């Protein structure tokens, strides 16, 4: 079998190399003492119970590793050795048919005698005899068996931790195995990609030093060019998967995985639960919040595979993983850190480097656990160690926070069935790289997702609006594909100068705006384009602002696809996300995208389409979603009413068509029977409220029906479809400050007809 476990010293060390090679007796003593330290916090009751057939009681682990030395070294090699208790030969035999009978694995927790004290005495007995044996010269075969026994004990150290975690997690008191681990804030590190060339590579163990039989022989594999993510998938990434219905969408899953997820009711990693304050989980330090920046763990191969598909990526093969790891020191967060939990990456890896390859979490690979070409199990019963498990299991690489330091190496192969979740198992993404491409930058693709309001809710709210006095339709319903095209046409009308005025300001003041934005944000920030449409406005900003991520938000992710492909071509290294969301109606921000400060970009005076309370509420929600954010906003200014009305009532009738199209969208969403030609477009200016109002006026008495309701609109009845507030610099500045985007800097055109304002960021929240 394959696995690892820790040496429990409490210092929070992040790098540790292998135990220095020492004489066999010293090495034996150190590893046995490490096991005893790991078991020390456990009561006899803790050590006896078994939580499931896959997990063994700590007492059994303590005894079985001693049994291994007794059976394979002491009995055959130490003259006169007397077993501690001959009955232990089958009681603590795990799966070695060559040794004889085995006690049922699923009933190990029912063995109350021998008690923990007797098992510890058994260990002492074996240690004394091993001291005798190790005082004599060992031949090569005996030395190899000793190394195997030590590696075996280290594997059970890891199992002892994962099995006790599974047991304690069942207890509603959520007891802690070890004292609390201090939670520290880290700066999130964005995922990057590291490219590897295709061609012939060698993998497998060769040369001196211990390795399990299944790591041999070293052999050649042919790989296509590929790239690996700089670090493992994080909890924040995983929350994004959950929120996007990852556990509810069979198309993301392998058939067996989907069946298992359904049968076992998976909706999050093992040990997670949803609390009012957010996701929490059970750790070896007891109950804790899920750290969004730490690697996700306790996911099965099936979940890892579904996540990779959702991410438009895949799991690496074990050969790809080993090629990437081959020259790296096996340092990381192993069991000696005392964390017993994966930790967030603190600093970004330098260019071209992979982080957290060793330690933290075992990384599932896409590779089935199979023999390497030319593999031969060892002779005798120890030949049962690995080879007979080469069916129905998947390979994991890299070790975990429960693996003892020095136990792991680049060629190390761990394996578990694809549904197993109780190990510290996570994943790192991989992608194919087109031949000849030197880096991933060239083939990055935008990612898309949709956060939609439940349709029943939408219909109910539409019906309420139609029954209200005066009746109204929320202006979000303008923007189906035709509505978006009509709006684009509006922006080109002579009378509608707003879009051009804004573009001119953004262009004329681009260096100053970029300097202001950069002064207010961490160098690693995301540009969040609210109402991105064709992304043209953001495209002019990106080269100057240099965000690390561009998130385009619009009512439908589908509208964004063409535009974002174009932006990606122009900026191959940029992380691009298209988010479909009616954000003006209900703004939500995915947790995995809250990993870095944001510059919210809300151009086009769309803020005017809210009521004044609505505008404040919306901007305040942006601020609350990402407190370290800044806001770059465009606002149409108050000017002569006749000019304003002309902008919303063009002689060509484009705005009228745009307005009437809302009825077609309502018919689709509500199932109503509005006849579009029965309604007249009206635009007027309310001086008191400084706002344009658009209405649709019934030309004649009109009855409109929808499932569950109807209303007669007498001729002349107006349905309010949009308000478009006009601003003064003072009112805009006050709104921004009230929402938390203070310290406002404002630019206008000469007339002035339009203002672009920037507020917030760390300068905006600094106390004066
Ligand atoms: C999207 N929004 C800012 C436009 C506006 O001017 O209020 C919508 C619009 N309605 C008619 N023309 C343009």
XYZ file of C-alpha atoms and ligand atoms in Angstrom:
781
model
C 0.000 0.000 0.000
C 1.004 3.589 -0.473
C 0.636 6.600 1.798
C 2.312 8.907 4.255
C 2.040 10.642 7.637
C 3.664 13.339 9.795
C 6.237 13.938 12.443
C 4.486 16.157 14.956
C 6.735 18.981 15.953
C 4.720 22.159 16.410
C 6.950 24.703 14.626
C 5.215 26.254 11.582
C 7.970 25.392 9.132
C 7.198 25.707 5.424
C 10.324 24.121 4.034
C 11.955 21.007 5.220
C 14.212 18.567 3.523
C 14.451 14.860 4.130
C 15.686 13.543 7.431
C 19.445 13.541 7.188
C 20.626 10.033 6.299
C 21.684 8.480 9.571
C 22.657 4.991 10.660
C 19.763 2.500 10.483
C 19.199 2.360 14.242
C 18.938 6.136 14.540
C 16.581 6.344 11.581
C 14.479 3.537 13.009
C 14.298 5.259 16.419
C 13.360 8.637 14.914
C 10.523 7.269 12.805
C 9.114 5.106 15.593
C 9.244 8.077 17.990
C 7.413 10.226 15.450
C 4.576 7.697 15.355
C 4.354 7.698 19.142
C 4.222 11.514 19.208
C 1.364 11.514 16.717
C -0.601 9.081 18.834
C 0.134 10.906 22.102
C -2.888 13.288 21.988
C -5.274 10.319 21.673
C -7.140 8.707 24.543
C -7.538 4.902 24.580
C -11.145 5.462 23.402
C -10.006 7.688 20.507
C -7.449 5.065 19.566
C -9.916 2.180 19.555
C -12.918 3.432 17.558
C -13.231 2.932 13.784
C -15.360 5.406 11.809
C -15.703 3.445 8.552
C -14.254 0.312 6.896
C -11.645 2.366 4.966
C -10.273 3.985 8.115
C -8.529 2.044 10.851
C -8.325 2.739 14.579
C -5.134 4.473 15.696
C -4.450 1.474 17.936
C -4.529 -0.804 14.925
C -2.060 1.445 13.024
C 0.296 1.414 16.024
C 0.168 -2.355 16.173
C 0.234 -3.101 12.432
C 3.444 -1.157 11.739
C 5.112 -3.129 14.572
C 3.690 -6.343 13.098
C 5.414 -5.433 9.816
C 8.866 -5.318 11.466
C 8.092 -8.436 13.483
C 6.872 -10.441 10.484
C 9.299 -9.388 7.780
C 12.481 -8.677 9.771
C 12.510 -10.084 13.309
C 11.000 -13.519 12.739
C 13.182 -14.442 9.751
C 16.366 -12.583 10.720
C 16.785 -12.311 14.499
C 17.878 -15.647 15.948
C 15.773 -16.663 18.939
C 13.156 -13.922 18.472
C 9.939 -14.696 20.365
C 6.785 -12.994 19.088
C 5.031 -10.746 21.609
C 1.798 -12.704 21.046
C 1.519 -15.314 18.247
C -2.173 -14.384 17.813
C -1.135 -10.955 16.525
C 0.157 -12.610 13.369
C -3.347 -12.654 11.919
C -4.954 -9.953 14.118
C -2.646 -7.223 12.781
C -2.047 -8.614 9.302
C -3.572 -6.095 6.901
C -3.755 -7.839 3.537
C -0.753 -10.167 3.130
C -2.135 -13.512 1.926
C 1.426 -14.794 1.794
C 1.612 -14.380 5.602
C -1.745 -16.031 6.261
C -5.150 -15.213 7.734
C -6.281 -11.630 8.289
C -8.795 -10.226 10.722
C -11.691 -8.425 8.948
C -10.736 -4.877 8.105
C -14.245 -3.544 8.692
C -14.241 -4.886 12.266
C -10.932 -3.496 13.473
C -12.805 -1.016 15.684
C -14.464 -3.859 17.561
C -11.164 -5.204 18.886
C -11.174 -3.785 22.409
C -8.531 -6.249 23.630
C -5.580 -5.858 23.449
C -6.074 -2.375 24.837
C -3.940 0.634 23.920
C -1.535 -0.108 26.797
C -0.840 -3.617 25.525
C -0.333 -2.338 21.994
C 2.207 0.180 23.259
C 3.929 -2.659 25.140
C 3.980 -4.610 21.848
C 5.719 -1.658 20.229
C 8.307 -1.570 23.015
C 8.913 -5.301 22.637
C 9.465 -4.945 18.885
C 11.705 -1.883 19.371
C 13.943 -3.772 21.800
C 14.315 -6.658 19.377
C 14.920 -4.306 16.473
C 17.707 -2.658 18.479
C 19.336 -6.104 18.683
C 18.885 -6.725 15.010
C 20.173 -3.297 13.978
C 23.264 -3.733 16.123
C 24.362 -6.425 13.647
C 25.454 -5.851 10.068
C 22.484 -6.111 7.653
C 22.818 -7.640 4.236
C 21.407 -5.833 1.222
C 18.073 -7.634 1.308
C 17.604 -6.973 5.034
C 18.580 -3.318 4.599
C 15.975 -3.015 1.828
C 13.319 -4.585 4.072
C 14.195 -2.141 6.856
C 13.765 0.800 4.476
C 10.448 -0.617 3.342
C 9.334 -1.014 6.969
C 10.276 2.576 7.770
C 8.522 3.957 4.669
C 5.544 1.779 5.578
C 5.430 3.211 9.087
C 5.573 6.740 7.693
C 2.619 5.949 5.451
C 0.681 4.807 8.487
C 1.602 8.028 10.273
C -0.346 9.860 7.582
C -3.222 7.365 7.752
C -3.344 7.708 11.501
C -4.020 11.432 11.034
C -6.549 11.121 8.224
C -8.379 8.306 9.996
C -8.543 10.111 13.323
C -9.802 13.211 11.504
C -12.602 11.159 9.984
C -13.496 9.786 13.402
C -13.425 13.104 15.263
C -15.438 14.794 12.486
C -18.381 12.532 13.289
C -18.466 13.776 16.875
C -20.949 16.699 17.161
C -18.627 18.297 19.735
C -16.125 18.699 16.884
C -13.113 17.951 19.076
C -9.677 19.130 18.128
C -6.885 16.592 17.654
C -4.249 19.274 18.164
C -4.366 22.855 19.513
C -5.623 25.730 17.419
C -3.715 26.880 14.365
C -3.577 30.668 14.114
C -5.393 31.982 11.037
C -3.307 34.568 9.235
C -4.382 36.886 6.438
C -2.601 36.385 3.145
C -2.732 38.280 -0.116
C -4.446 36.117 -2.669
C -2.197 34.838 -5.411
C -3.832 34.689 -8.840
C -3.515 31.431 -10.774
C -0.927 31.457 -13.531
C 0.238 28.750 -15.919
C 3.618 27.233 -16.603
C 4.276 25.644 -19.982
C 6.228 22.413 -20.582
C 7.492 21.178 -23.908
C 6.233 17.992 -25.475
C 8.474 15.150 -26.598
C 10.235 12.237 -24.986
C 10.657 12.404 -21.189
C 11.857 9.878 -18.608
C 9.890 9.178 -15.431
C 10.216 6.728 -12.573
C 12.826 6.190 -9.879
C 16.398 5.350 -10.703
C 19.598 5.212 -8.763
C 20.313 5.250 -5.066
C 17.845 5.991 -2.308
C 14.687 4.215 -1.329
C 11.670 4.015 -3.634
C 8.690 1.664 -3.692
C 8.720 -1.057 -6.333
C 5.925 0.595 -8.339
C 8.065 3.715 -8.925
C 10.321 1.547 -11.079
C 11.565 1.017 -13.676
C 12.470 4.421 -15.009
C 11.145 4.546 -18.552
C 10.304 6.905 -21.383
C 6.966 8.535 -22.031
C 5.974 10.743 -24.929
C 4.121 13.891 -23.909
C 2.318 16.514 -25.942
C 3.122 20.111 -24.916
C 1.150 20.983 -21.792
C 0.874 23.522 -19.032
C 0.222 23.273 -15.339
C -1.410 25.790 -13.028
C 1.078 27.575 -10.805
C -0.633 26.265 -7.662
C -3.426 23.956 -6.568
C -7.097 24.833 -6.893
C -8.188 26.877 -3.871
C -11.262 26.779 -1.674
C -12.323 30.082 -3.228
C -12.131 28.476 -6.675
C -14.186 25.595 -5.326
C -16.862 27.921 -3.931
C -17.137 29.354 -7.457
C -17.750 25.827 -8.731
C -20.433 25.215 -6.092
C -22.103 28.546 -6.780
C -22.163 27.809 -10.477
C -24.098 24.597 -9.808
C -21.034 22.369 -10.125
C -22.644 19.641 -8.018
C -25.953 19.944 -9.873
C -24.793 19.673 -13.490
C -24.378 16.094 -14.736
C -22.712 17.317 -17.931
C -19.610 18.170 -15.888
C -19.249 14.699 -14.374
C -18.046 11.264 -15.347
C -20.933 8.824 -15.283
C -19.627 6.877 -12.248
C -18.774 10.142 -10.521
C -22.254 11.551 -11.020
C -23.828 8.332 -9.732
C -21.556 8.401 -6.661
C -22.180 12.093 -6.009
C -25.942 11.480 -6.155
C -25.853 8.349 -4.038
C -23.692 10.003 -1.372
C -25.387 13.417 -1.565
C -22.185 15.355 -2.253
C -22.627 19.105 -2.447
C -19.250 20.308 -1.143
C -15.895 18.762 -0.159
C -15.923 16.317 2.749
C -15.986 18.084 6.138
C -17.500 21.324 4.745
C -20.766 22.725 5.980
C -22.651 25.904 5.238
C -23.037 28.258 8.228
C -24.709 31.657 8.333
C -21.267 33.269 8.257
C -20.253 31.259 5.157
C -18.562 27.918 4.526
C -16.892 26.249 7.506
C -15.088 22.946 7.819
C -13.758 20.435 10.285
C -9.981 20.352 10.674
C -7.584 18.512 12.949
C -7.694 21.737 14.957
C -11.488 21.530 15.242
C -14.085 23.693 13.533
C -12.719 26.499 11.306
C -13.810 28.876 8.546
C -12.956 27.711 5.027
C -9.956 29.806 3.960
C -10.699 30.871 0.371
C -7.004 31.134 -0.472
C -5.904 27.706 0.810
C -5.850 24.658 -1.472
C -9.117 22.761 -1.521
C -8.857 19.347 0.085
C -10.949 16.239 0.806
C -12.286 16.056 -2.724
C -12.558 12.803 -4.623
C -11.069 12.143 -8.032
C -14.601 12.424 -9.433
C -15.039 15.919 -7.993
C -11.558 16.977 -9.111
C -12.306 15.773 -12.626
C -15.665 17.622 -12.716
C -14.010 20.783 -11.427
C -11.350 20.581 -14.115
C -14.011 20.188 -16.808
C -15.905 23.154 -15.394
C -12.659 25.139 -15.551
C -12.194 24.274 -19.204
C -9.054 22.397 -18.182
C -8.142 18.856 -17.148
C -6.186 16.967 -14.534
C -2.508 16.394 -15.297
C -1.348 12.888 -16.054
C 1.088 11.445 -13.523
C 3.857 11.655 -16.130
C 3.202 15.370 -16.696
C 3.212 15.952 -12.959
C 6.495 14.105 -12.492
C 8.202 15.887 -15.389
C 7.203 19.221 -13.823
C 8.376 18.151 -10.358
C 11.535 16.319 -11.338
C 14.066 19.033 -10.579
C 12.339 20.624 -7.613
C 13.273 20.069 -3.965
C 10.561 18.174 -2.095
C 9.855 21.064 0.287
C 6.467 22.186 1.483
C 3.834 22.155 4.183
C 4.251 18.622 5.513
C 3.174 17.237 8.868
C 6.128 18.805 10.659
C 4.609 22.270 10.176
C 2.047 21.366 12.837
C -0.699 22.882 10.676
C -2.169 19.481 9.703
C -4.138 21.467 7.149
C -3.325 22.907 3.721
C -2.146 26.509 3.925
C -2.657 29.450 1.583
C 0.201 30.454 -0.680
C 1.811 33.549 0.793
C 3.804 34.928 -2.084
C 3.337 34.510 -5.822
C 5.775 32.032 -7.368
C 8.394 33.790 -9.447
C 8.010 33.651 -13.219
C 7.776 30.166 -14.618
C 7.777 28.473 -11.214
C 5.270 26.060 -9.735
C 4.246 26.404 -6.093
C 2.942 23.893 -3.541
C 3.823 20.915 -5.711
C 4.959 19.096 -2.583
C 2.975 19.093 0.643
C -0.394 20.728 1.421
C -2.577 18.408 -0.682
C -2.117 15.228 -2.660
C -2.914 16.138 -6.267
C -5.227 13.817 -8.145
C -3.937 12.942 -11.592
C -5.797 11.730 -14.651
C -3.769 8.503 -14.541
C -5.108 5.125 -13.558
C -2.798 3.285 -11.147
C -1.058 0.815 -13.450
C 2.314 -0.951 -13.589
C 5.097 0.829 -15.394
C 6.462 -1.057 -18.414
C 8.758 -3.766 -17.043
C 7.375 -3.548 -13.468
C 8.066 -6.545 -11.244
C 6.752 -6.805 -7.685
C 9.305 -7.840 -5.038
C 9.690 -11.532 -4.295
C 7.676 -13.052 -1.434
C 4.869 -11.659 0.696
C 6.162 -8.056 0.563
C 5.491 -8.266 -3.169
C 1.851 -7.770 -2.163
C 2.672 -4.241 -1.003
C 1.636 -2.357 -4.160
C 1.233 -4.473 -7.262
C -1.992 -6.232 -6.377
C -3.856 -2.916 -6.077
C -3.398 -1.954 -9.717
C -7.079 -1.990 -10.558
C -9.755 0.665 -10.159
C -7.566 3.263 -8.450
C -6.199 6.637 -9.524
C -2.736 8.066 -8.878
C -2.131 11.077 -6.627
C 1.149 12.951 -6.412
C 3.083 15.321 -4.179
C 2.255 14.521 -0.550
C 0.126 16.483 1.865
C 0.086 18.394 5.118
C -0.167 14.992 6.844
C 2.818 13.421 5.057
C 6.026 13.130 7.097
C 8.814 15.360 5.812
C 11.382 13.468 3.823
C 8.931 10.727 2.931
C 8.026 11.983 -0.516
C 9.872 12.451 -3.832
C 9.018 13.427 -7.407
C 8.553 9.803 -8.488
C 6.303 8.935 -5.503
C 2.964 7.373 -6.498
C 0.050 7.365 -4.111
C -3.234 5.745 -5.140
C -6.818 5.698 -3.997
C -10.174 4.691 -5.437
C -11.794 7.563 -7.366
C -14.533 8.122 -4.774
C -12.157 8.413 -1.773
C -12.397 11.764 0.015
C -10.953 11.313 3.486
C -7.337 11.789 2.470
C -5.927 15.313 2.089
C -6.593 15.156 -1.645
C -6.852 18.211 -3.897
C -5.922 19.055 -7.452
C -3.908 21.205 -9.796
C -5.235 22.040 -13.252
C -3.519 21.194 -16.522
C -4.219 22.197 -20.096
C -3.067 21.076 -23.503
C -0.717 23.444 -25.189
C -0.799 23.653 -28.969
C 2.435 22.310 -30.461
C 5.016 25.014 -30.973
C 3.463 27.384 -28.430
C 6.054 28.375 -25.900
C 3.676 29.556 -23.257
C 0.142 29.306 -22.074
C -0.397 32.994 -22.566
C -1.036 32.279 -26.205
C -3.973 29.991 -25.569
C -5.742 31.432 -22.572
C -9.486 31.546 -23.059
C -12.166 33.629 -21.405
C -14.216 31.808 -18.778
C -17.964 32.315 -18.668
C -20.597 31.849 -16.054
C -24.142 32.921 -15.342
C -25.725 34.010 -12.076
C -29.413 34.173 -12.889
C -32.429 35.114 -10.836
C -34.991 32.327 -10.544
C -37.494 32.739 -13.446
C -40.537 32.539 -11.141
C -39.202 35.502 -9.233
C -38.721 37.515 -12.423
C -42.248 36.802 -13.624
C -43.775 37.658 -10.253
C -41.969 40.951 -10.152
C -43.005 41.809 -13.701
C -46.649 41.083 -12.856
C -46.425 43.256 -9.720
C -45.030 46.114 -11.794
C -47.823 45.899 -14.363
C -50.479 45.933 -11.649
C -48.899 48.925 -9.835
C -50.146 52.496 -10.119
C -48.618 53.931 -12.151
C -47.594 50.704 -13.909
C -43.904 50.091 -14.568
C -41.459 47.651 -16.168
C -37.883 47.417 -14.840
C -35.481 48.767 -17.458
C -33.295 45.648 -17.241
C -35.858 44.024 -19.537
C -34.716 46.181 -22.465
C -31.656 44.108 -23.087
C -32.314 40.986 -25.085
C -30.032 40.573 -28.140
C -32.269 42.874 -30.221
C -32.513 45.413 -27.386
C -28.726 45.451 -27.014
C -28.345 46.058 -30.757
C -30.944 48.843 -30.672
C -29.124 50.437 -27.755
C -25.874 50.313 -29.696
C -27.699 52.085 -32.533
C -28.903 54.741 -30.075
C -25.328 55.483 -29.033
C -24.561 56.403 -32.612
C -27.452 58.864 -32.995
C -26.487 62.519 -33.442
C -28.842 63.514 -30.651
C -27.438 60.997 -28.176
C -24.004 62.497 -27.589
C -23.470 60.891 -24.218
C -21.409 57.893 -25.352
C -19.122 59.989 -27.535
C -18.670 62.603 -24.789
C -17.626 59.944 -22.369
C -15.225 58.297 -24.832
C -13.613 61.660 -25.496
C -13.077 62.288 -21.763
C -11.646 58.808 -21.208
C -9.269 59.331 -24.110
C -8.198 62.873 -23.290
C -7.550 62.085 -19.621
C -6.387 58.489 -19.973
C -2.919 58.989 -18.401
C -4.339 60.921 -15.446
C -7.145 58.415 -14.916
C -4.703 55.500 -15.032
C -2.358 57.214 -12.575
C -5.245 57.936 -10.168
C -6.525 54.364 -10.428
C -3.110 52.826 -9.850
C -2.507 55.072 -6.858
C -5.693 53.757 -5.276
C -5.288 50.041 -5.951
C -2.881 47.234 -5.216
C -0.750 46.557 -8.322
C -2.634 43.273 -8.768
C -6.258 44.236 -9.342
C -9.195 43.280 -11.510
C -11.127 45.555 -13.826
C -14.843 44.844 -13.408
C -16.816 46.185 -16.335
C -20.461 46.557 -15.357
C -22.628 46.381 -18.475
C -19.669 45.503 -20.677
C -21.662 44.978 -23.924
C -19.114 44.943 -26.728
C -16.306 45.642 -24.217
C -15.084 48.523 -26.384
C -14.767 51.011 -23.518
C -12.785 48.664 -21.311
C -10.563 47.727 -24.234
C -9.313 51.274 -24.411
C -8.515 51.231 -20.673
C -6.850 47.818 -20.329
C -3.479 48.674 -21.918
C -3.024 51.610 -19.563
C -4.523 50.180 -16.398
C -2.887 46.759 -16.773
C -5.315 44.759 -14.596
C -4.470 41.107 -13.914
C -8.074 40.109 -14.577
C -10.877 41.569 -16.641
C -14.401 40.643 -15.515
C -17.062 41.655 -18.015
C -20.538 41.644 -16.503
C -23.669 41.881 -18.596
C -27.214 40.654 -18.488
C -26.304 37.639 -20.584
C -22.926 35.879 -20.725
C -23.820 34.900 -24.317
C -23.700 38.526 -25.441
C -20.155 38.774 -24.198
C -18.631 35.798 -25.969
C -17.550 37.398 -29.247
C -16.298 40.557 -27.554
C -14.293 38.703 -24.928
C -12.655 36.427 -27.500
C -11.538 39.591 -29.239
C -10.177 41.113 -25.994
C -8.378 37.845 -25.249
C -6.685 37.890 -28.639
C -5.446 41.383 -27.989
C -4.344 40.500 -24.426
C -3.328 36.842 -24.466
C -2.037 36.821 -20.897
C -5.066 38.455 -19.326
C -7.387 36.363 -17.153
C -10.850 37.115 -18.576
C -14.189 36.214 -17.028
C -17.595 36.829 -18.607
C -20.337 36.998 -15.994
C -23.995 36.883 -17.025
C -26.010 38.682 -14.381
C -28.803 41.262 -14.203
C -26.605 43.110 -11.764
C -28.715 46.268 -11.654
C -31.621 44.197 -10.412
C -29.734 42.003 -7.975
C -25.978 42.322 -7.588
C -24.068 39.313 -6.325
C -20.348 38.767 -6.485
C -18.858 35.260 -6.745
C -16.620 34.495 -3.765
C -13.756 33.216 -5.919
C -13.586 36.573 -7.727
C -13.269 38.493 -4.465
C -9.618 37.448 -4.269
C -8.122 40.810 -5.212
C -9.042 44.507 -5.231
C -11.294 45.725 -8.019
C -11.701 48.791 -10.124
C -15.434 48.805 -10.845
C -16.025 50.491 -14.166
C -19.577 51.706 -14.575
C -19.681 53.902 -17.641
C -22.449 55.316 -19.861
C -24.435 57.049 -17.093
C -26.205 53.787 -16.356
C -26.195 54.917 -12.733
C -28.914 57.334 -13.860
C -31.241 54.420 -14.574
C -31.646 53.806 -10.824
C -33.786 55.803 -8.419
C -31.614 57.846 -6.061
C -32.016 55.268 -3.268
C -31.398 52.470 -5.767
C -28.188 54.127 -6.972
C -26.824 54.441 -3.452
C -27.796 50.896 -2.580
C -26.166 49.496 -5.737
C -22.863 51.333 -5.305
C -22.753 50.414 -1.625
C -23.170 46.743 -2.571
C -20.192 46.982 -4.919
C -18.149 48.390 -2.086
C -19.345 45.718 0.317
C -18.500 42.922 -2.164
C -14.875 44.054 -2.432
C -14.053 46.584 0.282
C -10.687 47.475 -1.252
C -12.364 48.579 -4.478
C -12.385 51.834 -6.414
C -15.077 53.070 -8.804
C -14.661 54.700 -12.202
C -18.047 55.967 -13.261
C -19.545 57.993 -16.099
C -22.520 60.349 -15.574
C -24.562 62.488 -17.951
C -24.822 66.072 -16.690
C -27.878 68.319 -16.372
C -28.262 70.667 -19.361
C -31.007 72.280 -21.471
C -34.178 70.159 -21.205
C -34.854 70.344 -24.941
C -31.418 68.826 -25.678
C -32.046 66.114 -23.131
C -35.460 65.156 -24.491
C -34.090 65.106 -28.057
C -31.555 62.478 -26.993
C -34.398 60.152 -25.967
C -36.831 60.840 -28.817
C -34.921 60.636 -32.078
C -36.706 61.346 -35.345
C -35.631 58.015 -36.856
C -37.574 56.165 -34.142
C -34.647 54.062 -32.908
C -35.359 54.906 -29.272
C -39.076 54.225 -29.834
C -38.238 50.766 -31.219
C -35.878 50.174 -28.289
C -38.641 51.172 -25.867
C -41.360 49.047 -27.492
C -39.048 46.022 -27.675
C -39.296 45.803 -23.878
C -42.872 44.579 -24.392
C -41.660 41.675 -26.536
C -39.253 40.735 -23.746
C -42.018 40.973 -21.148
C -44.225 38.728 -23.307
C -41.443 36.121 -23.309
C -40.632 36.358 -19.596
C -44.196 36.624 -18.288
C -46.224 34.956 -21.022
C -48.222 38.184 -21.572
C -49.866 39.272 -24.837
C -48.764 42.880 -25.321
C -49.305 44.017 -28.916
C -46.306 46.281 -29.578
C -48.028 48.512 -32.150
C -50.673 49.486 -29.590
C -48.120 51.471 -27.554
C -46.569 54.882 -28.220
C -43.061 55.895 -27.128
C -43.002 58.976 -24.844
C -39.899 60.723 -23.447
C -40.190 63.682 -21.091
C -37.984 65.578 -18.673
C -38.876 66.042 -14.990
C -37.018 69.204 -13.975
C -37.604 68.736 -10.281
C -36.035 65.311 -10.201
C -33.591 66.181 -12.988
C -34.454 63.072 -14.933
C -35.671 61.845 -18.275
C -38.567 59.431 -18.076
C -39.455 57.023 -20.852
C -42.962 55.629 -21.014
C -45.085 53.504 -23.278
C -48.539 55.007 -23.692
C -51.609 52.926 -24.621
C -52.956 54.272 -27.927
C -56.426 52.823 -27.275
C -58.093 50.934 -24.410
C -56.017 47.761 -24.171
C -56.488 44.509 -22.266
C -53.275 42.596 -21.514
C -53.396 39.047 -20.141
C -50.716 36.817 -18.648
C -50.848 33.521 -16.745
C -52.531 34.326 -13.455
C -53.402 37.947 -14.234
C -54.669 40.637 -16.588
C -55.144 44.382 -16.670
C -57.109 46.804 -18.802
C -55.040 49.863 -19.678
C -57.393 52.720 -20.725
C -56.161 54.830 -23.694
C -53.471 57.266 -22.536
C -52.245 55.036 -19.656
C -48.477 55.233 -19.401
C -46.184 52.425 -18.329
C -42.898 53.767 -16.943
C -40.042 51.866 -18.601
C -36.997 53.938 -17.687
C -35.728 56.868 -15.710
C -32.445 58.453 -16.684
C -31.250 60.849 -14.016
C -28.949 63.697 -14.993
C -26.243 64.785 -12.595
C -24.309 67.766 -11.325
C -20.675 67.142 -10.312
C -21.656 67.894 -6.711
C -24.470 65.325 -6.592
C -22.346 62.660 -8.245
C -19.471 63.257 -5.808
C -21.821 63.078 -2.829
C -23.378 59.824 -4.056
C -19.974 58.206 -4.476
C -18.752 59.347 -1.085
C -21.960 58.116 0.586
C -21.441 54.672 -0.980
C -17.872 54.469 0.309
C -16.058 55.585 -2.861
C -14.784 58.837 -1.374
C -11.881 61.110 -2.298
C -13.448 61.681 -5.723
C -11.532 62.992 -8.705
C -13.717 64.224 -11.569
C -13.070 65.022 -15.240
C -15.575 66.659 -17.644
C -15.733 67.792 -21.254
C -15.651 71.473 -22.137
C -19.422 72.116 -22.283
C -19.694 70.371 -19.698
C -22.137 67.664 -20.787
C -20.643 64.605 -19.162
C -18.459 63.681 -16.190
C -16.124 60.775 -15.495
C -15.343 60.326 -11.797
C -12.986 58.112 -9.843
C -13.320 57.430 -6.114
C -12.456 54.863 -3.483
C -9.566 52.404 -3.301
C -7.316 52.621 -0.312
C -7.234 56.424 -0.574
C -11.000 56.497 -0.485
C -11.231 54.597 2.774
C -8.284 56.170 4.566
C -9.468 58.186 7.568
C -8.777 61.903 6.977
C -28.197 52.608 -20.608
N -28.639 53.958 -20.243
C -27.572 54.686 -19.622
C -29.286 54.676 -21.323
C -29.685 56.079 -20.823
O -29.310 57.023 -21.486
O -30.296 56.167 -19.771
C -30.471 53.910 -21.877
C -31.217 54.649 -22.945
N -32.492 54.732 -22.991
C -32.832 55.374 -24.060
N -31.775 55.771 -24.676
C -30.726 55.281 -23.995
